[in-house]
mmCIF file of C-alpha atoms and ligand atoms in Angstrom:
data_model
loop_
_atom_site.group_PDB
_atom_site.id
_atom_site.type_symbol
_atom_site.label_atom_id
_atom_site.label_comp_id
_atom_site.label_asym_id
_atom_site.label_seq_id
_atom_site.Cartn_x
_atom_site.Cartn_y
_atom_site.Cartn_z
ATOM 1 C CA UNK A 253 -0.208 0.039 0.183
ATOM 2 C CA UNK A 254 1.442 3.300 -0.862
ATOM 3 C CA UNK A 255 -1.251 5.579 -2.753
ATOM 4 C CA UNK A 256 -4.507 4.867 -1.265
ATOM 5 C CA UNK A 257 -8.071 5.950 -2.248
ATOM 6 C CA UNK A 258 -10.320 5.875 0.858
ATOM 7 C CA UNK A 259 -14.117 6.220 -0.804
ATOM 8 C CA UNK A 260 -16.714 7.239 2.133
ATOM 9 C CA UNK A 261 -13.835 8.996 4.066
ATOM 10 C CA UNK A 262 -16.358 10.978 5.846
ATOM 11 C CA UNK A 263 -18.080 8.272 6.967
ATOM 12 C CA UNK A 264 -17.821 6.224 10.427
ATOM 13 C CA UNK A 265 -14.885 4.207 9.512
ATOM 14 C CA UNK A 266 -13.516 6.378 6.836
ATOM 15 C CA UNK A 267 -12.863 9.334 9.062
ATOM 16 C CA UNK A 268 -10.751 7.482 11.175
ATOM 17 C CA UNK A 269 -8.913 5.334 8.626
ATOM 18 C CA UNK A 270 -8.078 7.968 6.476
ATOM 19 C CA UNK A 271 -6.334 9.776 9.343
ATOM 20 C CA UNK A 272 -4.695 6.516 10.542
ATOM 21 C CA UNK A 273 -3.402 5.704 7.063
ATOM 22 C CA UNK A 274 -1.842 9.115 6.640
ATOM 23 C CA UNK A 275 -0.135 8.743 9.894
ATOM 24 C CA UNK A 276 0.781 4.833 9.271
ATOM 25 C CA UNK A 277 2.010 5.092 5.770
ATOM 26 C CA UNK A 278 5.617 6.852 5.561
ATOM 27 C CA UNK A 279 5.273 7.546 1.885
ATOM 28 C CA UNK A 280 2.386 8.004 -0.645
ATOM 29 C CA UNK A 281 -0.830 9.638 -0.861
ATOM 30 C CA UNK A 282 -3.811 8.968 0.991
ATOM 31 C CA UNK A 283 -6.944 10.519 -0.899
ATOM 32 C CA UNK A 284 -10.210 11.145 0.855
ATOM 33 C CA UNK A 285 -12.707 10.409 -1.198
ATOM 34 C CA UNK A 286 -16.376 11.747 -0.336
ATOM 35 C CA UNK A 287 -19.792 12.575 -1.840
ATOM 36 C CA UNK A 288 -21.513 16.174 -2.442
ATOM 37 C CA UNK A 289 -22.867 17.075 0.943
ATOM 38 C CA UNK A 290 -20.313 15.197 3.053
ATOM 39 C CA UNK A 291 -17.342 17.277 2.434
ATOM 40 C CA UNK A 292 -14.170 16.681 4.775
ATOM 41 C CA UNK A 293 -13.421 19.351 7.331
ATOM 42 C CA UNK A 294 -10.766 20.190 9.671
ATOM 43 C CA UNK A 295 -7.787 17.557 10.078
ATOM 44 C CA UNK A 296 -9.083 15.328 7.481
ATOM 45 C CA UNK A 297 -9.188 17.923 4.985
ATOM 46 C CA UNK A 298 -5.832 19.627 6.015
ATOM 47 C CA UNK A 299 -3.886 16.417 6.433
ATOM 48 C CA UNK A 300 -3.703 15.451 2.623
ATOM 49 C CA UNK A 301 -5.938 15.693 -0.556
ATOM 50 C CA UNK A 302 -9.560 15.090 -0.966
ATOM 51 C CA UNK A 303 -11.477 14.394 -4.225
ATOM 52 C CA UNK A 304 -15.207 13.777 -5.176
ATOM 53 C CA UNK A 305 -15.434 9.966 -5.401
ATOM 54 C CA UNK A 306 -18.955 8.709 -5.841
ATOM 55 C CA UNK A 307 -18.876 4.574 -6.535
ATOM 56 C CA UNK A 308 -21.560 5.295 -9.038
ATOM 57 C CA UNK A 309 -19.448 7.041 -11.297
ATOM 58 C CA UNK A 310 -16.632 5.020 -12.580
ATOM 59 C CA UNK A 311 -15.391 7.574 -14.782
ATOM 60 C CA UNK A 312 -14.551 9.771 -11.857
ATOM 61 C CA UNK A 313 -13.123 6.961 -9.982
ATOM 62 C CA UNK A 314 -10.843 6.181 -12.801
ATOM 63 C CA UNK A 315 -9.698 9.773 -13.215
ATOM 64 C CA UNK A 316 -8.636 10.006 -9.607
ATOM 65 C CA UNK A 317 -6.757 6.602 -9.471
ATOM 66 C CA UNK A 318 -4.987 7.284 -12.499
ATOM 67 C CA UNK A 319 -4.008 10.862 -11.188
ATOM 68 C CA UNK A 320 -3.038 9.843 -7.820
ATOM 69 C CA UNK A 321 -1.441 6.418 -9.004
ATOM 70 C CA UNK A 322 -3.630 4.825 -6.434
ATOM 71 C CA UNK A 323 -2.686 1.150 -5.737
ATOM 72 C CA UNK A 324 -5.369 0.277 -3.030
ATOM 73 C CA UNK A 325 -8.747 1.174 -3.016
ATOM 74 C CA UNK A 326 -10.789 1.275 0.503
ATOM 75 C CA UNK A 327 -14.428 1.040 -0.566
ATOM 76 C CA UNK A 328 -16.518 2.350 2.509
ATOM 77 C CA UNK A 329 -19.623 3.342 0.543
ATOM 78 C CA UNK A 330 -22.723 1.668 2.054
ATOM 79 C CA UNK A 331 -26.076 2.304 3.582
ATOM 80 C CA UNK A 332 -26.222 0.859 6.981
ATOM 81 C CA UNK A 333 -28.603 -1.970 7.615
ATOM 82 C CA UNK A 334 -31.726 -0.350 9.203
ATOM 83 C CA UNK A 335 -31.530 2.500 6.157
ATOM 84 C CA UNK A 336 -30.923 0.006 3.531
ATOM 85 C CA UNK A 337 -34.383 -1.722 4.709
ATOM 86 C CA UNK A 338 -35.947 1.598 4.318
ATOM 87 C CA UNK A 339 -34.273 2.334 0.777
ATOM 88 C CA UNK A 340 -33.223 -0.997 -0.794
ATOM 89 C CA UNK A 341 -32.925 0.079 -4.033
ATOM 90 C CA UNK A 342 -30.889 2.895 -3.133
ATOM 91 C CA UNK A 343 -28.697 0.375 -0.911
ATOM 92 C CA UNK A 344 -28.390 -1.920 -3.989
ATOM 93 C CA UNK A 345 -27.151 0.948 -6.278
ATOM 94 C CA UNK A 346 -24.333 2.107 -3.871
ATOM 95 C CA UNK A 347 -23.343 -1.365 -2.505
ATOM 96 C CA UNK A 348 -23.770 -3.388 -5.811
ATOM 97 C CA UNK A 349 -23.664 -1.229 -8.763
ATOM 98 C CA UNK A 350 -20.889 1.030 -6.666
ATOM 99 C CA UNK A 351 -18.950 -2.392 -5.972
ATOM 100 C CA UNK A 352 -18.637 -3.476 -9.537
ATOM 101 C CA UNK A 353 -17.259 0.035 -10.527
ATOM 102 C CA UNK A 354 -14.782 -0.037 -8.024
ATOM 103 C CA UNK A 355 -13.645 -3.572 -8.784
ATOM 104 C CA UNK A 356 -13.502 -2.775 -12.791
ATOM 105 C CA UNK A 357 -11.415 0.316 -11.980
ATOM 106 C CA UNK A 358 -8.945 -1.965 -9.935
ATOM 107 C CA UNK A 359 -9.039 -4.596 -12.531
ATOM 108 C CA UNK A 360 -8.141 -2.274 -15.148
ATOM 109 C CA UNK A 361 -5.762 -0.228 -12.914
ATOM 110 C CA UNK A 362 -3.942 -2.846 -10.920
ATOM 111 C CA UNK A 363 -5.381 -1.568 -7.640
ATOM 112 C CA UNK A 364 -6.091 -3.812 -4.446
ATOM 113 C CA UNK A 365 -9.431 -3.396 -2.832
ATOM 114 C CA UNK A 366 -11.161 -3.698 0.454
ATOM 115 C CA UNK A 367 -14.759 -3.675 0.571
ATOM 116 C CA UNK A 368 -16.070 -4.477 4.279
ATOM 117 C CA UNK A 369 -18.416 -7.225 4.871
ATOM 118 C CA UNK A 370 -20.342 -7.408 8.151
ATOM 119 C CA UNK A 371 -21.995 -9.820 10.688
ATOM 120 C CA UNK A 372 -25.071 -8.769 8.524
ATOM 121 C CA UNK A 373 -24.045 -11.101 5.911
ATOM 122 C CA UNK A 374 -25.360 -13.867 8.001
ATOM 123 C CA UNK A 375 -29.026 -15.080 8.700
ATOM 124 C CA UNK A 376 -31.436 -16.824 10.832
ATOM 125 C CA UNK A 377 -30.252 -20.373 9.496
ATOM 126 C CA UNK A 378 -26.510 -19.465 10.318
ATOM 127 C CA UNK A 379 -25.247 -20.901 13.580
ATOM 128 C CA UNK A 380 -25.759 -18.352 16.134
ATOM 129 C CA UNK A 381 -22.904 -19.368 18.534
ATOM 130 C CA UNK A 382 -19.110 -19.274 17.858
ATOM 131 C CA UNK A 383 -20.313 -18.697 14.064
ATOM 132 C CA UNK A 384 -18.004 -20.637 11.782
ATOM 133 C CA UNK A 385 -15.719 -18.805 8.962
ATOM 134 C CA UNK A 386 -17.352 -20.735 6.575
ATOM 135 C CA UNK A 387 -21.086 -21.657 7.047
ATOM 136 C CA UNK A 388 -24.578 -20.821 6.062
ATOM 137 C CA UNK A 389 -24.888 -17.339 4.697
ATOM 138 C CA UNK A 390 -28.682 -16.508 3.906
ATOM 139 C CA UNK A 391 -29.458 -12.960 5.227
ATOM 140 C CA UNK A 392 -32.916 -11.869 5.567
ATOM 141 C CA UNK A 393 -32.164 -7.893 5.286
ATOM 142 C CA UNK A 394 -31.025 -6.036 1.932
ATOM 143 C CA UNK A 395 -27.991 -4.980 3.618
ATOM 144 C CA UNK A 396 -27.028 -8.828 4.261
ATOM 145 C CA UNK A 397 -27.864 -9.486 0.778
ATOM 146 C CA UNK A 398 -25.479 -6.870 -0.710
ATOM 147 C CA UNK A 399 -22.885 -7.906 1.718
ATOM 148 C CA UNK A 400 -23.014 -11.692 0.742
ATOM 149 C CA UNK A 401 -22.811 -10.573 -2.794
ATOM 150 C CA UNK A 402 -19.895 -8.179 -2.012
ATOM 151 C CA UNK A 403 -18.151 -11.264 -0.567
ATOM 152 C CA UNK A 404 -18.785 -13.581 -3.763
ATOM 153 C CA UNK A 405 -18.167 -10.490 -6.185
ATOM 154 C CA UNK A 406 -14.624 -9.533 -4.546
ATOM 155 C CA UNK A 407 -13.608 -13.271 -4.405
ATOM 156 C CA UNK A 408 -14.771 -13.724 -8.240
ATOM 157 C CA UNK A 409 -12.715 -10.801 -9.307
ATOM 158 C CA UNK A 410 -9.905 -12.410 -7.410
ATOM 159 C CA UNK A 411 -10.113 -15.747 -8.950
ATOM 160 C CA UNK A 412 -11.101 -14.702 -12.422
ATOM 161 C CA UNK A 413 -8.980 -11.518 -12.831
ATOM 162 C CA UNK A 414 -6.336 -11.647 -9.985
ATOM 163 C CA UNK A 415 -7.374 -8.593 -8.393
ATOM 164 C CA UNK A 416 -6.087 -8.305 -4.820
ATOM 165 C CA UNK A 417 -9.402 -8.411 -3.088
ATOM 166 C CA UNK A 418 -9.518 -8.829 0.859
ATOM 167 C CA UNK A 419 -11.779 -8.008 3.413
ATOM 168 C CA UNK A 420 -13.261 -8.657 6.990
ATOM 169 C CA UNK A 421 -16.815 -9.104 8.342
ATOM 170 C CA UNK A 422 -17.025 -6.228 10.797
ATOM 171 C CA UNK A 423 -19.180 -6.712 13.969
ATOM 172 C CA UNK A 424 -20.832 -3.507 15.294
ATOM 173 C CA UNK A 425 -18.391 -0.703 15.536
ATOM 174 C CA UNK A 426 -18.184 1.491 18.549
ATOM 175 C CA UNK A 427 -16.226 4.785 18.205
ATOM 176 C CA UNK A 428 -16.172 8.319 19.679
ATOM 177 C CA UNK A 429 -15.580 10.222 16.597
ATOM 178 C CA UNK A 430 -18.063 10.036 13.747
ATOM 179 C CA UNK A 431 -21.524 8.803 14.430
ATOM 180 C CA UNK A 432 -22.441 5.418 12.399
ATOM 181 C CA UNK A 433 -26.006 6.450 11.384
ATOM 182 C CA UNK A 434 -28.638 4.009 10.111
ATOM 183 C CA UNK A 435 -27.232 0.796 11.780
ATOM 184 C CA UNK A 436 -28.886 -2.036 13.754
ATOM 185 C CA UNK A 437 -25.671 -1.817 16.109
ATOM 186 C CA UNK A 438 -25.896 2.165 16.656
ATOM 187 C CA UNK A 439 -27.357 1.873 20.097
ATOM 188 C CA UNK A 440 -23.900 0.545 21.294
ATOM 189 C CA UNK A 441 -22.536 3.987 20.560
ATOM 190 C CA UNK A 442 -25.595 6.078 21.333
ATOM 191 C CA UNK A 443 -25.555 4.690 24.836
ATOM 192 C CA UNK A 444 -22.234 6.090 25.843
ATOM 193 C CA UNK A 445 -23.277 9.610 24.659
ATOM 194 C CA UNK A 446 -26.482 9.424 26.849
ATOM 195 C CA UNK A 447 -24.570 8.233 29.793
ATOM 196 C CA UNK A 448 -21.760 10.831 29.699
ATOM 197 C CA UNK A 449 -24.367 13.454 29.346
ATOM 198 C CA UNK A 450 -26.245 12.199 32.220
ATOM 199 C CA UNK A 451 -29.282 11.302 30.085
ATOM 200 C CA UNK A 452 -31.776 8.195 30.403
ATOM 201 C CA UNK A 453 -31.011 6.205 27.411
ATOM 202 C CA UNK A 454 -33.955 4.629 25.533
ATOM 203 C CA UNK A 455 -32.709 1.392 24.085
ATOM 204 C CA UNK A 456 -34.053 0.351 20.584
ATOM 205 C CA UNK A 457 -32.646 -3.374 20.952
ATOM 206 C CA UNK A 458 -34.284 -5.831 23.422
ATOM 207 C CA UNK A 459 -32.510 -7.279 26.462
ATOM 208 C CA UNK A 460 -31.022 -10.375 25.627
ATOM 209 C CA UNK A 461 -30.031 -9.496 22.011
ATOM 210 C CA UNK A 462 -26.379 -10.508 21.614
ATOM 211 C CA UNK A 463 -24.116 -9.024 18.811
ATOM 212 C CA UNK A 464 -20.694 -8.871 18.245
ATOM 213 C CA UNK A 465 -19.310 -5.444 18.578
ATOM 214 C CA UNK A 466 -15.627 -4.015 18.423
ATOM 215 C CA UNK A 467 -13.843 -0.890 19.337
ATOM 216 C CA UNK A 468 -12.828 1.416 16.368
ATOM 217 C CA UNK A 469 -9.029 1.315 16.817
ATOM 218 C CA UNK A 470 -9.074 -2.507 16.588
ATOM 219 C CA UNK A 471 -11.267 -2.172 13.527
ATOM 220 C CA UNK A 472 -8.959 0.135 11.864
ATOM 221 C CA UNK A 473 -6.125 -2.396 12.690
ATOM 222 C CA UNK A 474 -7.954 -4.957 11.220
ATOM 223 C CA UNK A 475 -8.644 -3.066 8.018
ATOM 224 C CA UNK A 476 -4.883 -2.064 7.679
ATOM 225 C CA UNK A 477 -3.378 -5.544 8.820
ATOM 226 C CA UNK A 478 -5.521 -7.510 6.387
ATOM 227 C CA UNK A 479 -4.414 -5.342 3.141
ATOM 228 C CA UNK A 480 -0.700 -5.767 4.386
ATOM 229 C CA UNK A 481 -0.882 -9.540 4.895
ATOM 230 C CA UNK A 482 1.324 -11.937 3.301
ATOM 231 C CA UNK A 483 -0.750 -13.214 0.391
ATOM 232 C CA UNK A 484 0.405 -16.838 0.580
ATOM 233 C CA UNK A 485 -0.774 -17.287 3.907
ATOM 234 C CA UNK A 486 -4.520 -16.441 2.978
ATOM 235 C CA UNK A 487 -6.801 -19.353 2.458
ATOM 236 C CA UNK A 488 -9.507 -16.987 2.760
ATOM 237 C CA UNK A 489 -10.074 -13.665 1.184
ATOM 238 C CA UNK A 490 -13.621 -11.958 1.133
ATOM 239 C CA UNK A 491 -14.092 -11.839 4.035
ATOM 240 C CA UNK A 492 -12.907 -12.938 7.620
ATOM 241 C CA UNK A 493 -14.730 -13.226 10.557
ATOM 242 C CA UNK A 494 -13.091 -10.751 13.191
ATOM 243 C CA UNK A 495 -14.455 -10.888 16.666
ATOM 244 C CA UNK A 496 -13.482 -9.131 20.144
ATOM 245 C CA UNK A 497 -16.682 -8.989 22.424
ATOM 246 C CA UNK A 498 -20.305 -9.787 22.225
ATOM 247 C CA UNK A 499 -23.070 -8.400 24.777
ATOM 248 C CA UNK A 500 -26.648 -7.633 25.213
ATOM 249 C CA UNK A 501 -27.965 -4.214 26.038
ATOM 250 C CA UNK A 502 -28.246 -5.116 29.775
ATOM 251 C CA UNK A 503 -24.300 -6.344 30.007
ATOM 252 C CA UNK A 504 -23.452 -3.077 28.337
ATOM 253 C CA UNK A 505 -25.642 -1.039 30.457
ATOM 254 C CA UNK A 506 -24.092 -2.516 33.542
ATOM 255 C CA UNK A 507 -20.457 -1.821 32.404
ATOM 256 C CA UNK A 508 -21.135 1.904 31.962
ATOM 257 C CA UNK A 509 -22.731 1.809 35.612
ATOM 258 C CA UNK A 510 -19.706 0.554 36.979
ATOM 259 C CA UNK A 511 -18.258 3.837 35.903
ATOM 260 C CA UNK A 512 -21.327 6.043 35.948
ATOM 261 C CA UNK A 513 -23.562 4.893 38.745
ATOM 262 C CA UNK A 514 -26.448 7.257 38.151
ATOM 263 C CA UNK A 515 -26.976 6.031 34.224
ATOM 264 C CA UNK A 516 -30.240 4.711 33.614
ATOM 265 C CA UNK A 517 -31.793 2.821 30.578
ATOM 266 C CA UNK A 518 -35.197 1.942 29.506
ATOM 267 C CA UNK A 519 -36.416 -0.096 26.349
ATOM 268 C CA UNK A 520 -38.649 1.007 23.459
ATOM 269 C CA UNK A 521 -37.723 -1.753 20.782
ATOM 270 C CA UNK A 522 -37.644 -0.540 17.301
ATOM 271 C CA UNK A 523 -39.126 -3.404 15.176
ATOM 272 C CA UNK A 524 -37.089 -3.121 12.132
ATOM 273 C CA UNK A 525 -33.730 -3.167 13.822
ATOM 274 C CA UNK A 526 -34.851 -5.778 16.493
ATOM 275 C CA UNK A 527 -35.820 -8.338 13.279
ATOM 276 C CA UNK A 528 -32.598 -7.497 11.789
ATOM 277 C CA UNK A 529 -30.487 -7.991 15.126
ATOM 278 C CA UNK A 530 -32.528 -11.301 15.876
ATOM 279 C CA UNK A 531 -31.369 -12.758 12.288
ATOM 280 C CA UNK A 532 -27.636 -12.141 13.325
ATOM 281 C CA UNK A 533 -24.972 -14.047 14.996
ATOM 282 C CA UNK A 534 -24.538 -13.856 18.977
ATOM 283 C CA UNK A 535 -20.884 -14.204 18.052
ATOM 284 C CA UNK A 536 -18.506 -14.984 15.523
ATOM 285 C CA UNK A 537 -15.549 -17.533 15.581
ATOM 286 C CA UNK A 538 -12.340 -15.395 14.279
ATOM 287 C CA UNK A 539 -9.729 -18.261 14.274
ATOM 288 C CA UNK A 540 -9.317 -18.192 10.571
ATOM 289 C CA UNK A 541 -8.383 -14.510 10.952
ATOM 290 C CA UNK A 542 -6.009 -15.061 13.880
ATOM 291 C CA UNK A 543 -4.430 -18.249 11.928
ATOM 292 C CA UNK A 544 -4.181 -16.721 8.611
ATOM 293 C CA UNK A 545 -2.522 -13.160 9.147
ATOM 294 C CA UNK A 546 -2.494 -12.746 12.844
ATOM 295 C CA UNK A 547 -5.556 -11.057 14.046
ATOM 296 C CA UNK A 548 -5.646 -10.352 17.517
ATOM 297 C CA UNK A 549 -8.150 -7.577 19.160
ATOM 298 C CA UNK A 550 -6.868 -5.361 21.814
ATOM 299 C CA UNK A 551 -9.957 -3.964 23.612
ATOM 300 C CA UNK A 552 -12.227 -5.632 25.478
ATOM 301 C CA UNK A 553 -15.766 -4.272 26.844
ATOM 302 C CA UNK A 554 -14.145 -2.887 30.160
ATOM 303 C CA UNK A 555 -11.044 -1.302 28.370
ATOM 304 C CA UNK A 556 -13.278 -0.062 25.412
ATOM 305 C CA UNK A 557 -15.711 1.598 28.271
ATOM 306 C CA UNK A 558 -13.012 3.397 30.122
ATOM 307 C CA UNK A 559 -11.789 4.877 26.865
ATOM 308 C CA UNK A 560 -15.031 5.728 25.287
ATOM 309 C CA UNK A 561 -16.250 7.693 28.623
ATOM 310 C CA UNK A 562 -12.714 9.631 28.893
ATOM 311 C CA UNK A 563 -12.794 10.570 25.619
ATOM 312 C CA UNK A 564 -16.549 11.415 25.351
ATOM 313 C CA UNK A 565 -15.985 13.485 28.602
ATOM 314 C CA UNK A 566 -13.376 15.469 26.692
ATOM 315 C CA UNK A 567 -15.306 15.740 23.594
ATOM 316 C CA UNK A 568 -18.830 16.932 25.083
ATOM 317 C CA UNK A 569 -16.963 19.079 27.841
ATOM 318 C CA UNK A 570 -18.554 17.376 30.706
HETATM 319 C C1 AKB B 145 -25.069 -2.208 11.104
HETATM 320 O O1 AKB B 145 -25.643 -2.201 12.282
HETATM 321 O O2 AKB B 145 -25.787 -2.051 10.207
HETATM 322 C C2 AKB B 145 -23.572 -2.119 11.041
HETATM 323 C C3 AKB B 145 -23.016 -3.616 10.585
HETATM 324 C C4 AKB B 145 -23.022 -4.479 11.904
HETATM 325 O O3 AKB B 145 -22.791 -4.026 9.596
HETATM 326 N N1 AKB B 145 -23.112 -1.483 12.308
#
């Protein structure tokens, strides 16, 4: 990786990944790709070049790739699960028509590609506990349908054309920088904001609903490490289970209460998000990622909670 285009650089993952790559890579250029209406600001804008990069515009992507001699594309453009359920055709357009544009540009210009998959690529018939790397993937949400298709199409481009596609199945990602927006796992971010502000949290996901979650610094390390992995060690490619913690809202609230004892939570379950959450695994088995490219998370629920609360107190000035 030397010259990298991050598509979706102002989103939840992209805003932090772009900055991490700019710090991490000693030479080369990291281009922050964005769409009109979500322009980069502050450090993201000032620390390197940015370009309009709409996945639905292959010609525009090609121009950026050629101008900056891009060798790696992080394709982070996506509608998250709950929004994709409301706007399925738009989700298809961004996630599938966008992906094939990115893969074609990569094929013609010899780029490696990372397009994240998700716990959303699994469905109700998938084994729920210790979900294996290779297993049943029959998701029931549009988000999940596009994620399975993303995995298959990315593998197809690798086997058919030799495009260096690699990816991970992200759990719900928890961060104190950019809000996710439109996901089923967003509650696990919003709960920290409410707790730090001293507000009651109204939880849209029912007690007893376990999902895999991950702190953003671990997710960023996974996204960088998989693209730097020795290709000869990779048996799998699209996409690796990566896991670090699994909890339900009760466990998360109890952990926050250890640090903010006055924190309160009540439930008002959102049927759309709950149906999606019920169809996803409780906890993934990430042995393949550990064996094939040395994946190891650094954060658990305790260390993430301490870090989230400290950062949000600073950010919110409370
Ligand atoms: C979502 O909830 O849609 C995402 C995901 C788990 O992929 N955070």
